[in-house]
GROMACS .gro file of C-alpha atoms in nm:
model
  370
    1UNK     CA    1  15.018  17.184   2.652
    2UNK     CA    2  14.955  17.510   2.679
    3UNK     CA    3  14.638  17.697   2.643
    4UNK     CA    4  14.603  17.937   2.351
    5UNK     CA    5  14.394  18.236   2.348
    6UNK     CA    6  14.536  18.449   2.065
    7UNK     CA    7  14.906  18.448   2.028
    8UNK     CA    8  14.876  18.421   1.652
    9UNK     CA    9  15.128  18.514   1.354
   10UNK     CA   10  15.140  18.459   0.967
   11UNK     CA   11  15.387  18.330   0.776
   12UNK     CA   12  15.456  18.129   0.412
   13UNK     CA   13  15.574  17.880   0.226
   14UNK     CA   14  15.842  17.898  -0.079
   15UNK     CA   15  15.791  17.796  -0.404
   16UNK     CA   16  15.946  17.830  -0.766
   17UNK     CA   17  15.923  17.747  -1.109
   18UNK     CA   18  16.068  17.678  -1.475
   19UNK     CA   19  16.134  17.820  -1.766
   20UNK     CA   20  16.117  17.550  -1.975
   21UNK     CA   21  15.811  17.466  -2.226
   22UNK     CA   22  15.493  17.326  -2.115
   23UNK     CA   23  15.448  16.958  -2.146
   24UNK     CA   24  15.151  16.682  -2.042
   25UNK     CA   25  15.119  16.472  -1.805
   26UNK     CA   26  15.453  16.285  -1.941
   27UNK     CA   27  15.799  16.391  -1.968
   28UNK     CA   28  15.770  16.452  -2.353
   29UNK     CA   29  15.938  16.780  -2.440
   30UNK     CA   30  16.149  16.810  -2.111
   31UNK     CA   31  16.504  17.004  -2.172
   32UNK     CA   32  16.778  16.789  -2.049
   33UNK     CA   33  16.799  16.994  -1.761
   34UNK     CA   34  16.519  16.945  -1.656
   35UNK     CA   35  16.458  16.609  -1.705
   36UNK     CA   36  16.771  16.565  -1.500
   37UNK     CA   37  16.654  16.791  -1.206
   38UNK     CA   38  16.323  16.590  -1.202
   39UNK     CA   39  16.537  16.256  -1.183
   40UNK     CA   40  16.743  16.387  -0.907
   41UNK     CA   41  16.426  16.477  -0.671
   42UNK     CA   42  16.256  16.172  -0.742
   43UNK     CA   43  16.551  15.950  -0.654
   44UNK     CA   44  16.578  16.141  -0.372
   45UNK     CA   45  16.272  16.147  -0.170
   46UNK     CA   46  16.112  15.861  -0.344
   47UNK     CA   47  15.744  15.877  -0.593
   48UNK     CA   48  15.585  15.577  -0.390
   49UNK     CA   49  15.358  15.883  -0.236
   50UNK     CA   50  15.347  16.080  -0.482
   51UNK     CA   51  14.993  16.143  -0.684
   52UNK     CA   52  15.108  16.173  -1.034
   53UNK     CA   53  14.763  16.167  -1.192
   54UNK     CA   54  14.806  16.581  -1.330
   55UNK     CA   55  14.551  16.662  -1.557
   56UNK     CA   56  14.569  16.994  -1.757
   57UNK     CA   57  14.271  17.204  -1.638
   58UNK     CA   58  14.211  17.563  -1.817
   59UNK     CA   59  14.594  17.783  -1.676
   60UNK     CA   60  14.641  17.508  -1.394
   61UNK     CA   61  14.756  17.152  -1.349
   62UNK     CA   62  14.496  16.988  -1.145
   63UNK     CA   63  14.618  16.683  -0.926
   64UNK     CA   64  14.283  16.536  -0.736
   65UNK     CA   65  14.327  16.323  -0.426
   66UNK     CA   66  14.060  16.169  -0.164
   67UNK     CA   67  13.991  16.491  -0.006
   68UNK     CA   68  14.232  16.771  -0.141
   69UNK     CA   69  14.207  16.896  -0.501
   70UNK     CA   70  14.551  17.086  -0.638
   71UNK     CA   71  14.575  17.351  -0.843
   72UNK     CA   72  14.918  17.397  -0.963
   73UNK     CA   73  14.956  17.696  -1.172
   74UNK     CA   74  15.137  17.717  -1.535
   75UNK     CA   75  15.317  18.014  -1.450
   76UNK     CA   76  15.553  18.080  -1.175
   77UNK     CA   77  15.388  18.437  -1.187
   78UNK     CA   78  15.078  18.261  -1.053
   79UNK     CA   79  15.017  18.051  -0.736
   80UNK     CA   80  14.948  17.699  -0.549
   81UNK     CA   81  14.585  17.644  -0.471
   82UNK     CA   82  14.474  17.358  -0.207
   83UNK     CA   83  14.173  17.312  -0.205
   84UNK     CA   84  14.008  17.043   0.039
   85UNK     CA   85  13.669  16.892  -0.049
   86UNK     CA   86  13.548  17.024   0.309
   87UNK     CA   87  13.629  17.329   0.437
   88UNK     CA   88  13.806  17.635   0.299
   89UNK     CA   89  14.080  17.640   0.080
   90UNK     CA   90  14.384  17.844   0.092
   91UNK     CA   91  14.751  17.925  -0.167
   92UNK     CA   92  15.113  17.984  -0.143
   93UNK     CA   93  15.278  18.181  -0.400
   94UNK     CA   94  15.622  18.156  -0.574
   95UNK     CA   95  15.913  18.301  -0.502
   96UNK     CA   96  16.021  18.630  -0.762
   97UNK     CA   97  16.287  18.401  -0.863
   98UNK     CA   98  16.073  18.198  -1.079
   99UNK     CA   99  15.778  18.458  -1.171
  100UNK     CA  100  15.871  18.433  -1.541
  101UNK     CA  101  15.869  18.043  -1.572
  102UNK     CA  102  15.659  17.814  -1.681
  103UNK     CA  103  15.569  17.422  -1.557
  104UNK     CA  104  15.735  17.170  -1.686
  105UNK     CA  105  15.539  16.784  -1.620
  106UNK     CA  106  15.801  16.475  -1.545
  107UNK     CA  107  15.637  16.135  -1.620
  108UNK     CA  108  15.624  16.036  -1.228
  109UNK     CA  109  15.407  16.337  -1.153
  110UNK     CA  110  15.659  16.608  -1.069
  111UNK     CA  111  15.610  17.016  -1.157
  112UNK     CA  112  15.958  17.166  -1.257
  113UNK     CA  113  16.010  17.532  -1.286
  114UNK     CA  114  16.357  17.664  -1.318
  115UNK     CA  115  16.469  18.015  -1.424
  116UNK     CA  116  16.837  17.940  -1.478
  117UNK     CA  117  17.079  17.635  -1.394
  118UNK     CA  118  17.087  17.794  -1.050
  119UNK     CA  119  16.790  17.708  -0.884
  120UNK     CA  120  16.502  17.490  -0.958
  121UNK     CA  121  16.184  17.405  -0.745
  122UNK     CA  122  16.000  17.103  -0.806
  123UNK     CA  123  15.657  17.013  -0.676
  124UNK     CA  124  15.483  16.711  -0.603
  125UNK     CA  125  15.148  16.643  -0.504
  126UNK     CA  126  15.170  16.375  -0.189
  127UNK     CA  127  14.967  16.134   0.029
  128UNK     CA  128  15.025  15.955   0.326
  129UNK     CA  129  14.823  15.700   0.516
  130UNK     CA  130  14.832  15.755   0.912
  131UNK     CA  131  14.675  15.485   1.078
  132UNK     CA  132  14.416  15.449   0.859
  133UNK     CA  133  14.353  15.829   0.764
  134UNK     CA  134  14.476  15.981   0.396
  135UNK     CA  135  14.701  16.292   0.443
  136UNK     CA  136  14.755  16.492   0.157
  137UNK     CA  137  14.954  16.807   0.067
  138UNK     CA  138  15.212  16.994  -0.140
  139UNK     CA  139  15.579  16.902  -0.151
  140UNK     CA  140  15.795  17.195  -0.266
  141UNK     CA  141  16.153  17.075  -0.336
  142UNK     CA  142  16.409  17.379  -0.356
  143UNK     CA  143  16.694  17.212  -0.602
  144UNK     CA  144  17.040  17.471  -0.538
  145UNK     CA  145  17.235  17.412  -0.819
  146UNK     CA  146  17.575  17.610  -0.712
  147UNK     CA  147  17.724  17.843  -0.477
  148UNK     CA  148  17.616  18.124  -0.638
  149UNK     CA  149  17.244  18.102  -0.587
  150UNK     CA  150  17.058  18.260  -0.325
  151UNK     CA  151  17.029  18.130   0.089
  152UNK     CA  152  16.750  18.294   0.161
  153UNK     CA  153  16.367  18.156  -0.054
  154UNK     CA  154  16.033  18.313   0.066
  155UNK     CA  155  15.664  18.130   0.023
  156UNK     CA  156  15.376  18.405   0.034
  157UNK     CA  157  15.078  18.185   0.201
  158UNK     CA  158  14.742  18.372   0.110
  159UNK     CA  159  14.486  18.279   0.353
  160UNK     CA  160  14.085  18.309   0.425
  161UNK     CA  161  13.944  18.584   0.680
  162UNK     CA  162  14.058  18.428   1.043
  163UNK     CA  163  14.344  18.223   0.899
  164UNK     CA  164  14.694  18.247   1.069
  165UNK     CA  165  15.034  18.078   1.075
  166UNK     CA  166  15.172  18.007   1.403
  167UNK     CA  167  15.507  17.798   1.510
  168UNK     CA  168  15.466  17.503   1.706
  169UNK     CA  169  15.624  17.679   2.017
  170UNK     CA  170  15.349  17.973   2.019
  171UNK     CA  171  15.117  17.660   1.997
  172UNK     CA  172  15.176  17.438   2.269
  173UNK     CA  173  15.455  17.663   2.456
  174UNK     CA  174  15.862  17.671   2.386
  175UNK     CA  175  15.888  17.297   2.537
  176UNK     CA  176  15.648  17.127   2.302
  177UNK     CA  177  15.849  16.785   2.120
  178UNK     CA  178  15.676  16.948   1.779
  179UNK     CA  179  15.941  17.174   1.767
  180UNK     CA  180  16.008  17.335   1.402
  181UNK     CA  181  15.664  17.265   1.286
  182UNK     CA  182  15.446  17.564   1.118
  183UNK     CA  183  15.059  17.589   1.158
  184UNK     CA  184  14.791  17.738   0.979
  185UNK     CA  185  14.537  17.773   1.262
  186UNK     CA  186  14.198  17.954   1.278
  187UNK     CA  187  14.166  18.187   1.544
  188UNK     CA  188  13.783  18.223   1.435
  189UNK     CA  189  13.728  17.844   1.499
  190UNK     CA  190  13.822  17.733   1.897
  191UNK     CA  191  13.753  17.363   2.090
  192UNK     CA  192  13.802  17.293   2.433
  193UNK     CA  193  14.075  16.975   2.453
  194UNK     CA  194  13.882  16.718   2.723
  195UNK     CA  195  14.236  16.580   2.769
  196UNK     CA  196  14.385  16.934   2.930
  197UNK     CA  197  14.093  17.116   2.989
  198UNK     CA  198  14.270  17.389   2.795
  199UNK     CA  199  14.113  17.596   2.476
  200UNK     CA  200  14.312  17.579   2.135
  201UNK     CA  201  14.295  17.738   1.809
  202UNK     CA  202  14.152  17.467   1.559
  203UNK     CA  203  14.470  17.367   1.339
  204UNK     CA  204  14.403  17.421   0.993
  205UNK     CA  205  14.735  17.241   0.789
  206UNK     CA  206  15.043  17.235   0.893
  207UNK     CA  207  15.409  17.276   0.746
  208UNK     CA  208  15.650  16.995   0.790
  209UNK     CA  209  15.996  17.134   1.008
  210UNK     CA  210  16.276  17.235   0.785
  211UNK     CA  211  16.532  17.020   0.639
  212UNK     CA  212  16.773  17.008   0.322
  213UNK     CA  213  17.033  16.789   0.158
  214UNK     CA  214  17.384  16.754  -0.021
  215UNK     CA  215  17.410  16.570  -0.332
  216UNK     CA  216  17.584  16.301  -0.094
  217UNK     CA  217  17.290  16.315   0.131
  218UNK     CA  218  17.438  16.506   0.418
  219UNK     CA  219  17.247  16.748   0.635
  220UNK     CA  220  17.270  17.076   0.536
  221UNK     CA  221  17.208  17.324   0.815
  222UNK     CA  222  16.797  17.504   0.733
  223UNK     CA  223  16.590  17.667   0.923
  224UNK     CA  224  16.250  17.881   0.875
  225UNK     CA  225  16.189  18.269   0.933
  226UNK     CA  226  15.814  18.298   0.959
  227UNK     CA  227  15.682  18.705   0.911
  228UNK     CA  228  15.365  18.857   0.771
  229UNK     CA  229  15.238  18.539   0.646
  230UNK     CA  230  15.600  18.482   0.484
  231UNK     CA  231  15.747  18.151   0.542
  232UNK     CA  232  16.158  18.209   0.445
  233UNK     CA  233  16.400  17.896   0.482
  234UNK     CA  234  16.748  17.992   0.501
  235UNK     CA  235  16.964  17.692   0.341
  236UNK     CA  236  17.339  17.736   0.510
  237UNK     CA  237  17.527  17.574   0.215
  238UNK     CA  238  17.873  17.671   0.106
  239UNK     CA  239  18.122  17.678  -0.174
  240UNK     CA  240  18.247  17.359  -0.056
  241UNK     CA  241  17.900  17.197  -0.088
  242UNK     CA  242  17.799  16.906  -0.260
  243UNK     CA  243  17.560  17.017  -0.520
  244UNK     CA  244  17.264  16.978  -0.624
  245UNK     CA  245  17.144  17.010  -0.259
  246UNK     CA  246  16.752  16.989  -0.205
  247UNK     CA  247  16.564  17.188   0.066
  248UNK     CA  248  16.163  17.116   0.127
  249UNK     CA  249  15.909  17.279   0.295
  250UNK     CA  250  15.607  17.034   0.280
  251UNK     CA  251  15.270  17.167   0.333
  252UNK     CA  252  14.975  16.927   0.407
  253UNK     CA  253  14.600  16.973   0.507
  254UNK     CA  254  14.427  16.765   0.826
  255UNK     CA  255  14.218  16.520   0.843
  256UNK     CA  256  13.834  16.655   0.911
  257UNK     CA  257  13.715  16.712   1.260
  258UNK     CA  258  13.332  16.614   1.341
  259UNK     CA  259  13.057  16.669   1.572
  260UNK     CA  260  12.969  16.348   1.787
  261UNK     CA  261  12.670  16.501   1.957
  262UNK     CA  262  12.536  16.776   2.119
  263UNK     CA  263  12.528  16.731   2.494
  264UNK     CA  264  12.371  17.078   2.600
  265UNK     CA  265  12.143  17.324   2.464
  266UNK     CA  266  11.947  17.604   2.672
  267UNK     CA  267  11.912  17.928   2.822
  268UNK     CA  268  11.852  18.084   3.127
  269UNK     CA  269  11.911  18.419   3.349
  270UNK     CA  270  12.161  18.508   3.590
  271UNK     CA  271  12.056  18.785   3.846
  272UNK     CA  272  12.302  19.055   3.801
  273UNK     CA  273  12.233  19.165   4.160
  274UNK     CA  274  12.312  18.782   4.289
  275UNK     CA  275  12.656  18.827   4.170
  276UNK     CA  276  12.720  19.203   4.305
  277UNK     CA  277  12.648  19.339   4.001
  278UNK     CA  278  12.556  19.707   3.998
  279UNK     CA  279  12.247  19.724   3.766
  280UNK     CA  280  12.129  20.118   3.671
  281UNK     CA  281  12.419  20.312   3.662
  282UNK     CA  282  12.692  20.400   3.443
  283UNK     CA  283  12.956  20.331   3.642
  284UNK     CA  284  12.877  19.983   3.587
  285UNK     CA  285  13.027  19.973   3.262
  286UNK     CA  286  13.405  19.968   3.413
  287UNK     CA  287  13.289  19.693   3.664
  288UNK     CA  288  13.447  19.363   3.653
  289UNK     CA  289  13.346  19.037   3.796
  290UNK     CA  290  13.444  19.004   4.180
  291UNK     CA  291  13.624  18.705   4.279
  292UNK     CA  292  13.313  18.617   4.489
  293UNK     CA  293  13.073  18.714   4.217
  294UNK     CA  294  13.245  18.459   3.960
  295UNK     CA  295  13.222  18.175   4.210
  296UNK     CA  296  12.839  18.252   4.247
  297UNK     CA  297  12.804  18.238   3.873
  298UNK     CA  298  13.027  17.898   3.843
  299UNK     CA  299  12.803  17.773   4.103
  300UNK     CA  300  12.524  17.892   3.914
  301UNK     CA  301  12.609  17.774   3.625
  302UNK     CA  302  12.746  17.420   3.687
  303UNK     CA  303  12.391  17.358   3.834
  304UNK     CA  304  12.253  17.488   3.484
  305UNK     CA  305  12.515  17.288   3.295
  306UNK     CA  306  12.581  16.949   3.497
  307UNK     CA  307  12.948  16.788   3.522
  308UNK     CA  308  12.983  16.669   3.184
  309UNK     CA  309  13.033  17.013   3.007
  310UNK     CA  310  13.227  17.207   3.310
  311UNK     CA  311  13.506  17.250   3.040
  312UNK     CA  312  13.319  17.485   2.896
  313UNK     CA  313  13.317  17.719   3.241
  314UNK     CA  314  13.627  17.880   3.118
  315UNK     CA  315  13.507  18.044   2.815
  316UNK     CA  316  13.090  18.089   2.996
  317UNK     CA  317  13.288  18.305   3.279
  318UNK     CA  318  13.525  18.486   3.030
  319UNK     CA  319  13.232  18.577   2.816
  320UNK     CA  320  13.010  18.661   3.118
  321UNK     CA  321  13.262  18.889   3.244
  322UNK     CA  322  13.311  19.101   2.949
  323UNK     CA  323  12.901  19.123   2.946
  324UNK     CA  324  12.887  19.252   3.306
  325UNK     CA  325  13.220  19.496   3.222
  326UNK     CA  326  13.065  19.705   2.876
  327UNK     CA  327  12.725  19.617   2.871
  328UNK     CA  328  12.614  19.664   3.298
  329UNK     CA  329  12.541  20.011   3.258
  330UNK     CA  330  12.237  19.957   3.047
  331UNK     CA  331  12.051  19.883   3.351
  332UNK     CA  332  11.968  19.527   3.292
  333UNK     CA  333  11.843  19.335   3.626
  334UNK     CA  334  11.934  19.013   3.425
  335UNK     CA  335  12.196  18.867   3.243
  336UNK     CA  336  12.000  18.622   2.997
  337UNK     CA  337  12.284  18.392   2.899
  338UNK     CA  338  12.206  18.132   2.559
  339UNK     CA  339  12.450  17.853   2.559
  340UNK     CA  340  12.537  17.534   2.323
  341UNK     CA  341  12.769  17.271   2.361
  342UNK     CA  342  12.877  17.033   2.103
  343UNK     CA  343  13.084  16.760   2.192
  344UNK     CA  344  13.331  16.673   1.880
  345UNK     CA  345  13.579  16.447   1.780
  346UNK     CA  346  13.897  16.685   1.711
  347UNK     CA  347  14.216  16.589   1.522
  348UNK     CA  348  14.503  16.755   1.723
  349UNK     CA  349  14.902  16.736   1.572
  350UNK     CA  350  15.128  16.544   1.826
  351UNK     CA  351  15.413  16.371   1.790
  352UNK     CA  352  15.404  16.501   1.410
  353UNK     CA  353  15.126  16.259   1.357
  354UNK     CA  354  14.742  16.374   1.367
  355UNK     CA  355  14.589  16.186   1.665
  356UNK     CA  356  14.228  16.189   1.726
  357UNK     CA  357  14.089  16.356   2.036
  358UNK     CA  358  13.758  16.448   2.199
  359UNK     CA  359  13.681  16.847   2.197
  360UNK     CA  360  13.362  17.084   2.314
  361UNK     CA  361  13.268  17.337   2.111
  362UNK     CA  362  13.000  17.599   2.169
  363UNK     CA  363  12.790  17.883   2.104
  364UNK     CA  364  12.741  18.138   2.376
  365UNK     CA  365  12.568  18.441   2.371
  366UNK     CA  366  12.480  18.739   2.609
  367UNK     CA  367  12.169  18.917   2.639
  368UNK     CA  368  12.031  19.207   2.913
  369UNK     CA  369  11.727  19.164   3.030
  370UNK     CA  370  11.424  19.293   3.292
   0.00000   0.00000   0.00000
């Protein structure tokens, strides 16, 4: 695994829509077209996880689950809203080849929007149960009618303050088996993994790898170009293709990390001049932690902190450091350093699964003092 500090970029999902007539939770009212469409994506992939309880809520279609509420809008102008019952929520717009469409409601719980006979994109709301745990998300179907529609589809994912989308290689590193997976990951929120000793970015949702389908259910070459929070899959079909062929970009949320206890909780002062620290003058401001002076200070503070937290050395030095580099020239005899540590259980994505882990997480703060 390896260790993340901020290698961070945004990307987004695709999505589009119909421009058929509105209709209820059944299929009353569907066009032929795209009752047919709906048919096709449901035999494909299956309904057993879909939620098809969509209720018509003000300009949305609101799909509730155990611990994600959907928002799907009327209007292909408009956009996707997850929203989980803890934690902040987060939406993916359409692509501009539906913006002037409007949602169309199959009886099994799936969105159509289609501008033309060219393309369609359906949506489902799904679940999944992983050993024991309810995953839920958005399934966004891409349905390519003929050779003459477009390769390329683009998914605008607007996120909170802190939010980013990262590829599985920037993640874990360019051998990681989760190749092809997308994360939303927030680079405000950070654990320390007990299992590497390493510090990650807290993973957010995640987007399932790329993958698409002829209408004889062969593989059709798809891959994902991920840009300025702009998630793009490129479907490689030809005019010798079997249509209708189906990409999907499937976006789901994870299940909720929590604190176990808190296994530290204190403060006390470092003497700057114990680790070599120049105290009063300016020049201390461009003055970084000696090799020796950082193993005083782990020594110092692994008497403070005991054995069961040394994870959390990593970030106490890195932190301490920058202190003693901007901060020294105030003068300060004393470092006064506040500290934390929460041990929680943390939900980390391996093996495309979400497996449950034990994390630290802390507060740490810096303070001069006489």
């Amino acid at each position: 695994m390896k260790k993340i500090l901020s290698c961070m970029i945004s990307i987004s999902l695709i999505v589009s829509s119909c421009g058929a007539a509105f209709a209820t939770e059944t299929n009353h009212g569907l066009q032929t077209f795209e009752q047919s469409q709906a048919e096709f994506v449901e035999t494909l992939v299956g309904t057993k996880d879909v939620n098809d309880e969509v209720d018509i809520h003000g300009d949305d279609l609101a799909i509730e689950g155990e611990g994600l509420k959907l928002e799907v809008p009327k209007k292909g102008s408009d956009q996707i809203s997850l929203e989980p019952f803890e934690g902040k929520g987060f939406s993916i717009g359409f692509p501009k080849d539906v913006e002037s469409t409007n949602a169309v409601v199959s009886d099994k719980g799936t969105i159509i929007y289609s501008e033309d006979d060219t393309v369609s994109i359906a949506v489902q709301a799904v679940q999944e149960e992983q050993d024991g745990l309810t995953i839920e998300g958005v399934r966004c179907m891409i349905v390519i009618n003929d050779a003459t529609a477009p390769k390329e589809y683009e998914f605008k994912y607007n996120l909170p303050k802190g939010y980013e989308l990262m590829t599985a290689e920037e993640y874990y590193g360019k051998e990681t088996e989760e190749k092809g997976w997308i994360y939303i990951v927030d680079k405000n929120n950070t654990y320390i993994d007990m299992e590497s000793d390493e510090e990650y970015l807290d993973i957010i949702a995640v987007i399932e790898p790329a993958w698409a389908k002829d209408a004889d259910g062969k593989i059709v070459n798809t891959s994902y170009i991920a840009s300025d929070n702009v998630l793009t899959q490129v479907v490689c079909f030809d005019k010798n293709s079997s249509f209708p062929i189906v990409a999907d970009p499937t976006t789901s949320t994870k299940p909720q990390n929590y604190k176990i206890e808190t296994v530290y909780s204190d403060s006390f002062k470092l003497n700057n001049a114990t680790l070599g620290l120049p105290g009063l003058s300016a020049s201390a401001a461009t003055t970084l932690l000696t090799k020796k002076a950082k193993e005083k200070a782990t020594t110092l503070i692994v008497s403070k902190l005991g054995s069961k937290v040394i994870p959390a050395l990593n970030w106490v030095l890195l932190g301490l450091s920058a202190y003693c580099t901007y901060q020294g020239y105030k003068g300060y005899t004393y470092t006064k350093v506040s500290l934390s540590c929460d041990e929680w259980a943390i939900y980390k994505h391996q093996g495309g699964r979400w497996v449950k882990g034990i994390g630290y997480k802390g507060n740490l703060s810096f303070k001069g003092s006489n």
